[in-house]
CSV table of C-alpha atoms in Angstrom, one decimal:
chain,number,residue,atom,x,y,z
A,5,SER,CA,92.0,117.7,108.2
A,6,GLN,CA,89.8,116.3,111.1
A,7,LYS,CA,91.7,114.7,113.8
A,8,ILE,CA,90.7,112.8,117.0
A,9,GLU,CA,93.3,112.0,119.6
A,10,GLN,CA,92.9,109.6,122.6
A,11,ASN,CA,95.5,108.7,125.1
A,12,SER,CA,97.9,106.4,123.3
A,13,GLU,CA,99.2,105.1,126.5
A,14,ALA,CA,97.5,102.3,128.5
A,15,LEU,CA,95.8,103.6,131.5
A,16,ASN,CA,96.3,101.2,134.8
A,17,ILE,CA,94.2,101.7,137.7
A,18,GLN,CA,93.2,99.9,140.9
A,19,GLU,CA,90.0,98.3,141.3
A,20,GLY,CA,87.5,100.7,142.9
A,21,LYS,CA,89.1,103.7,141.4
A,22,THR,CA,87.6,106.1,138.8
A,23,ALA,CA,89.0,105.8,135.4
A,24,THR,CA,89.0,108.9,133.1
A,25,LEU,CA,89.7,108.6,129.6
A,26,THR,CA,90.0,111.5,127.2
A,27,CYS,CA,89.0,112.3,123.7
A,28,ASN,CA,90.3,115.6,121.9
A,29,TYR,CA,89.5,116.6,118.6
A,30,THR,CA,90.4,119.4,116.1
A,31,ASN,CA,89.0,120.9,112.9
A,32,TYR,CA,85.5,120.0,113.3
A,33,SER,CA,82.3,120.7,115.4
A,34,PRO,CA,80.5,117.5,115.5
A,35,ALA,CA,76.8,117.1,116.5
A,36,TYR,CA,77.5,114.2,118.6
A,37,LEU,CA,80.2,112.1,120.0
A,38,GLN,CA,80.0,108.3,120.7
A,39,TRP,CA,82.1,106.0,123.1
A,40,TYR,CA,82.7,102.4,122.2
A,41,ARG,CA,84.2,99.4,124.2
A,42,GLN,CA,86.3,96.8,122.5
A,43,ASP,CA,87.5,93.6,123.8
A,44,PRO,CA,90.5,91.5,122.1
A,45,GLY,CA,89.3,89.8,119.0
A,46,ARG,CA,85.8,91.3,118.9
A,47,GLY,CA,84.1,94.2,117.4
A,48,PRO,CA,83.4,97.6,119.1
A,49,VAL,CA,80.3,97.7,121.3
A,50,PHE,CA,78.4,100.9,121.7
A,51,LEU,CA,78.3,102.4,125.0
A,52,LEU,CA,77.0,106.1,125.2
A,53,LEU,CA,76.2,109.0,122.8
A,54,ILE,CA,76.3,112.6,123.8
A,55,ARG,CA,74.9,115.5,121.6
A,56,GLU,CA,76.7,118.8,121.2
A,57,ASN,CA,73.8,120.7,123.3
A,58,GLU,CA,74.6,118.1,126.2
A,59,LYS,CA,77.0,118.6,128.7
A,60,GLU,CA,76.9,115.1,130.4
A,61,LYS,CA,75.4,111.7,130.0
A,62,ARG,CA,75.3,108.9,132.3
A,63,LYS,CA,74.6,105.2,132.0
A,64,GLU,CA,75.1,103.1,135.3
A,65,ARG,CA,78.7,103.5,136.4
A,66,LEU,CA,79.6,105.3,133.1
A,67,LYS,CA,79.7,109.2,132.6
A,68,VAL,CA,80.4,111.2,129.5
A,69,THR,CA,81.1,115.0,129.1
A,70,PHE,CA,81.3,117.1,126.2
A,71,ASP,CA,83.0,120.4,126.0
A,72,THR,CA,82.6,121.9,122.7
A,73,THR,CA,84.7,124.8,123.4
A,74,LEU,CA,87.6,122.8,124.6
A,75,LYS,CA,86.7,120.3,121.9
A,76,GLN,CA,87.1,117.5,124.3
A,77,SER,CA,85.0,114.6,125.9
A,78,LEU,CA,86.0,112.7,129.1
A,79,PHE,CA,84.8,109.2,129.9
A,80,HIS,CA,84.4,108.1,133.4
A,81,ILE,CA,84.0,104.7,134.8
A,82,THR,CA,83.3,105.0,138.6
A,83,ALA,CA,84.0,102.0,141.1
A,84,SER,CA,86.1,100.4,138.3
A,85,GLN,CA,86.2,96.4,138.3
A,86,PRO,CA,88.5,94.1,136.3
A,87,ALA,CA,85.8,93.4,134.0
A,88,ASP,CA,86.1,96.9,132.7
A,89,SER,CA,89.5,96.0,131.2
A,90,ALA,CA,89.2,96.8,127.8
A,91,THR,CA,90.0,99.4,124.7
A,92,TYR,CA,87.7,102.3,124.7
A,93,LEU,CA,87.1,104.1,121.5
A,94,CYS,CA,85.7,107.7,121.0
A,95,ALA,CA,83.9,108.4,117.6
A,96,LEU,CA,82.7,111.7,116.2
A,97,GLN,CA,80.0,112.2,113.5
A,98,HIS,CA,81.8,112.6,110.2
A,99,GLY,CA,80.3,114.8,107.6
A,100,SER,CA,76.6,115.0,107.3
A,101,SER,CA,74.4,113.5,110.0
A,102,ASN,CA,72.3,111.9,107.5
A,103,THR,CA,75.0,109.2,106.5
A,104,GLY,CA,75.7,108.0,110.2
A,105,LYS,CA,79.6,107.9,109.2
A,106,LEU,CA,81.7,108.1,112.0
A,107,ILE,CA,85.5,108.8,112.6
A,108,PHE,CA,87.2,107.0,115.4
A,109,GLY,CA,90.0,107.6,117.7
A,110,GLN,CA,92.7,105.2,118.2
A,111,GLY,CA,91.5,103.9,121.3
A,112,THR,CA,92.8,103.8,124.9
A,113,THR,CA,93.3,100.6,126.6
A,114,LEU,CA,92.4,100.6,130.1
A,115,GLN,CA,93.7,97.7,132.7
A,116,VAL,CA,91.9,97.4,136.2
A,117,LYS,CA,94.1,95.6,138.6
A,118,PRO,CA,92.5,93.8,141.5
B,11,ASP,CA,74.2,91.5,118.4
B,12,ALA,CA,71.8,92.9,115.8
B,13,GLY,CA,72.1,89.7,114.0
B,14,ILE,CA,75.3,90.7,112.0
B,15,THR,CA,77.5,87.7,110.7
B,16,GLN,CA,80.8,88.1,108.8
B,17,SER,CA,82.4,85.5,106.6
B,18,PRO,CA,85.0,84.2,106.4
B,19,ARG,CA,86.3,85.0,109.8
B,20,HIS,CA,89.8,84.4,108.9
B,21,LYS,CA,91.5,84.2,105.5
B,22,VAL,CA,95.1,84.0,104.2
B,23,THR,CA,95.4,84.8,100.6
B,24,GLU,CA,98.4,85.8,98.2
B,25,THR,CA,99.0,89.2,96.7
B,26,GLY,CA,97.3,89.8,93.3
B,27,THR,CA,94.3,87.6,94.2
B,28,PRO,CA,90.7,88.8,94.4
B,29,VAL,CA,89.1,88.6,97.9
B,30,THR,CA,85.4,89.1,98.6
B,31,LEU,CA,84.3,89.5,102.3
B,32,ARG,CA,80.6,89.2,103.3
B,33,CYS,CA,78.5,91.0,105.8
B,34,HIS,CA,75.0,89.3,106.4
B,35,GLN,CA,72.2,91.0,108.8
B,36,THR,CA,68.8,89.6,109.7
B,37,GLU,CA,67.2,92.8,111.0
B,38,ASN,CA,66.5,94.7,107.6
B,39,HIS,CA,68.8,97.6,108.4
B,40,ARG,CA,69.2,100.2,105.9
B,41,TYR,CA,72.9,101.6,106.7
B,42,MET,CA,75.7,99.3,106.5
B,43,TYR,CA,79.5,100.0,106.9
B,44,TRP,CA,82.9,98.5,106.2
B,45,TYR,CA,85.8,99.4,108.3
B,46,ARG,CA,89.3,98.1,108.7
B,47,GLN,CA,91.3,98.3,111.8
B,48,ASP,CA,94.8,98.6,112.0
B,49,PRO,CA,97.5,99.1,114.7
B,50,GLY,CA,98.2,102.9,115.1
B,51,HIS,CA,95.2,104.0,112.8
B,52,GLY,CA,92.1,102.5,114.7
B,53,LEU,CA,89.0,102.1,112.8
B,54,ARG,CA,88.8,103.6,109.4
B,55,LEU,CA,85.8,103.5,107.0
B,56,ILE,CA,86.4,102.2,103.8
B,57,HIS,CA,82.8,102.1,102.2
B,58,TYR,CA,79.3,102.4,103.3
B,59,SER,CA,75.6,101.8,101.9
B,60,TYR,CA,72.4,103.5,102.5
B,61,GLY,CA,70.3,101.1,100.9
B,62,VAL,CA,70.1,98.5,98.0
B,63,LYS,CA,72.5,99.4,95.3
B,64,ASP,CA,73.1,102.8,97.1
B,65,THR,CA,76.9,103.0,98.2
B,66,ASP,CA,79.6,105.7,98.8
B,67,LYS,CA,83.2,105.8,99.6
B,68,GLY,CA,84.7,106.4,102.9
B,69,GLU,CA,88.0,107.5,104.0
B,70,VAL,CA,90.3,104.6,102.7
B,71,SER,CA,88.1,103.3,99.7
B,72,ASP,CA,91.1,102.9,97.3
B,73,GLY,CA,91.7,99.3,96.3
B,74,TYR,CA,88.2,98.4,97.5
B,75,SER,CA,84.6,97.9,96.0
B,76,VAL,CA,81.3,97.0,97.4
B,77,SER,CA,77.9,95.7,96.3
B,78,ARG,CA,74.5,95.5,97.9
B,79,SER,CA,72.0,93.8,95.6
B,80,LYS,CA,70.0,92.7,98.8
B,81,THR,CA,69.1,94.5,102.1
B,82,GLU,CA,70.9,91.7,104.1
B,83,ASP,CA,74.2,91.6,102.3
B,84,PHE,CA,77.1,93.9,102.1
B,85,LEU,CA,79.9,92.6,100.1
B,86,LEU,CA,83.4,94.0,100.3
B,87,THR,CA,85.8,93.1,97.4
B,88,LEU,CA,89.5,93.5,97.1
B,89,GLU,CA,90.0,93.3,93.3
B,90,SER,CA,93.8,92.4,93.5
B,91,ALA,CA,94.9,92.1,97.1
B,92,THR,CA,98.1,93.7,98.6
B,93,SER,CA,99.9,93.5,101.7
B,94,SER,CA,99.0,96.7,102.8
B,95,GLN,CA,95.5,95.4,102.9
B,96,THR,CA,96.1,93.0,105.5
B,97,SER,CA,94.2,94.1,108.4
B,98,VAL,CA,90.9,93.1,110.5
B,99,TYR,CA,87.9,94.1,108.7
B,100,PHE,CA,84.7,95.0,110.5
B,101,CYS,CA,81.0,95.4,109.2
B,102,ALA,CA,78.7,97.6,111.2
B,103,ILE,CA,75.2,98.5,111.0
B,104,ARG,CA,73.2,101.6,112.0
B,105,ASP,CA,70.0,101.0,114.0
B,106,LEU,CA,67.5,104.0,113.2
B,107,SER,CA,64.9,102.3,115.5
B,108,ARG,CA,67.0,103.4,118.5
B,109,ASP,CA,66.4,106.8,120.0
B,110,THR,CA,70.0,107.9,119.5
B,111,ASN,CA,69.5,107.1,115.7
B,112,ASN,CA,73.3,107.0,115.0
B,113,GLU,CA,74.8,104.3,117.2
B,114,GLN,CA,76.5,101.3,115.2
B,115,PHE,CA,76.5,97.7,116.0
B,116,PHE,CA,79.6,95.6,114.5
B,117,GLY,CA,79.9,92.4,113.5
B,118,PRO,CA,82.7,89.9,114.8
B,119,GLY,CA,85.4,91.1,112.2
B,120,THR,CA,87.3,89.1,109.3
B,121,ARG,CA,91.2,88.7,110.1
B,122,LEU,CA,92.6,88.8,106.4
B,123,THR,CA,96.3,88.3,105.8
B,124,VAL,CA,97.8,89.0,102.4
B,125,LEU,CA,101.1,87.2,101.6
């Protein structure tokens, strides 16, 4: 069955450093992969989408890579700030792209310390 | 925030009672989704809709039904609530007007406790 794995342990880093979060998947070849941010008590918020034919996507301090050979995506936050502290979820296309269905990883909690 | 609201925001109910959660959107999006989120499992899709009266099952649909009689409302019903359905429920829409065509926007969630 399709499976997505994210670092289960919280990631603690110092302000100003680069945070790198990992998303690995098996038994699937998605056409795209997405990253979401979720704050406590709130719904996830979309951050970035990267397609299978794209190696890298950037948005401000965020960078996502997608290696379909390794079946892995890396999510980087450069010059991290305490406000970046949240849980980050990766999500893959699930089934036909027409449906928009997603399968989510469990999320990695990032804590940025001042 | 794509104009998504969920009601109620919190509910406590007893085992065996029916429960209906409502998701309301104001921007005429065709696709709507219901997820549940539990520790250790992340977000899991319950049901989704691709238009009025058009719905389909997700990965954890047992014990749940949905209805969509109007574009703006997507209802999730637990016919006979069980303690295993204690969870946080999120509704989402898919915005086809965006370039990516596949990003989803989520509502604020409903915290349901079944005693």
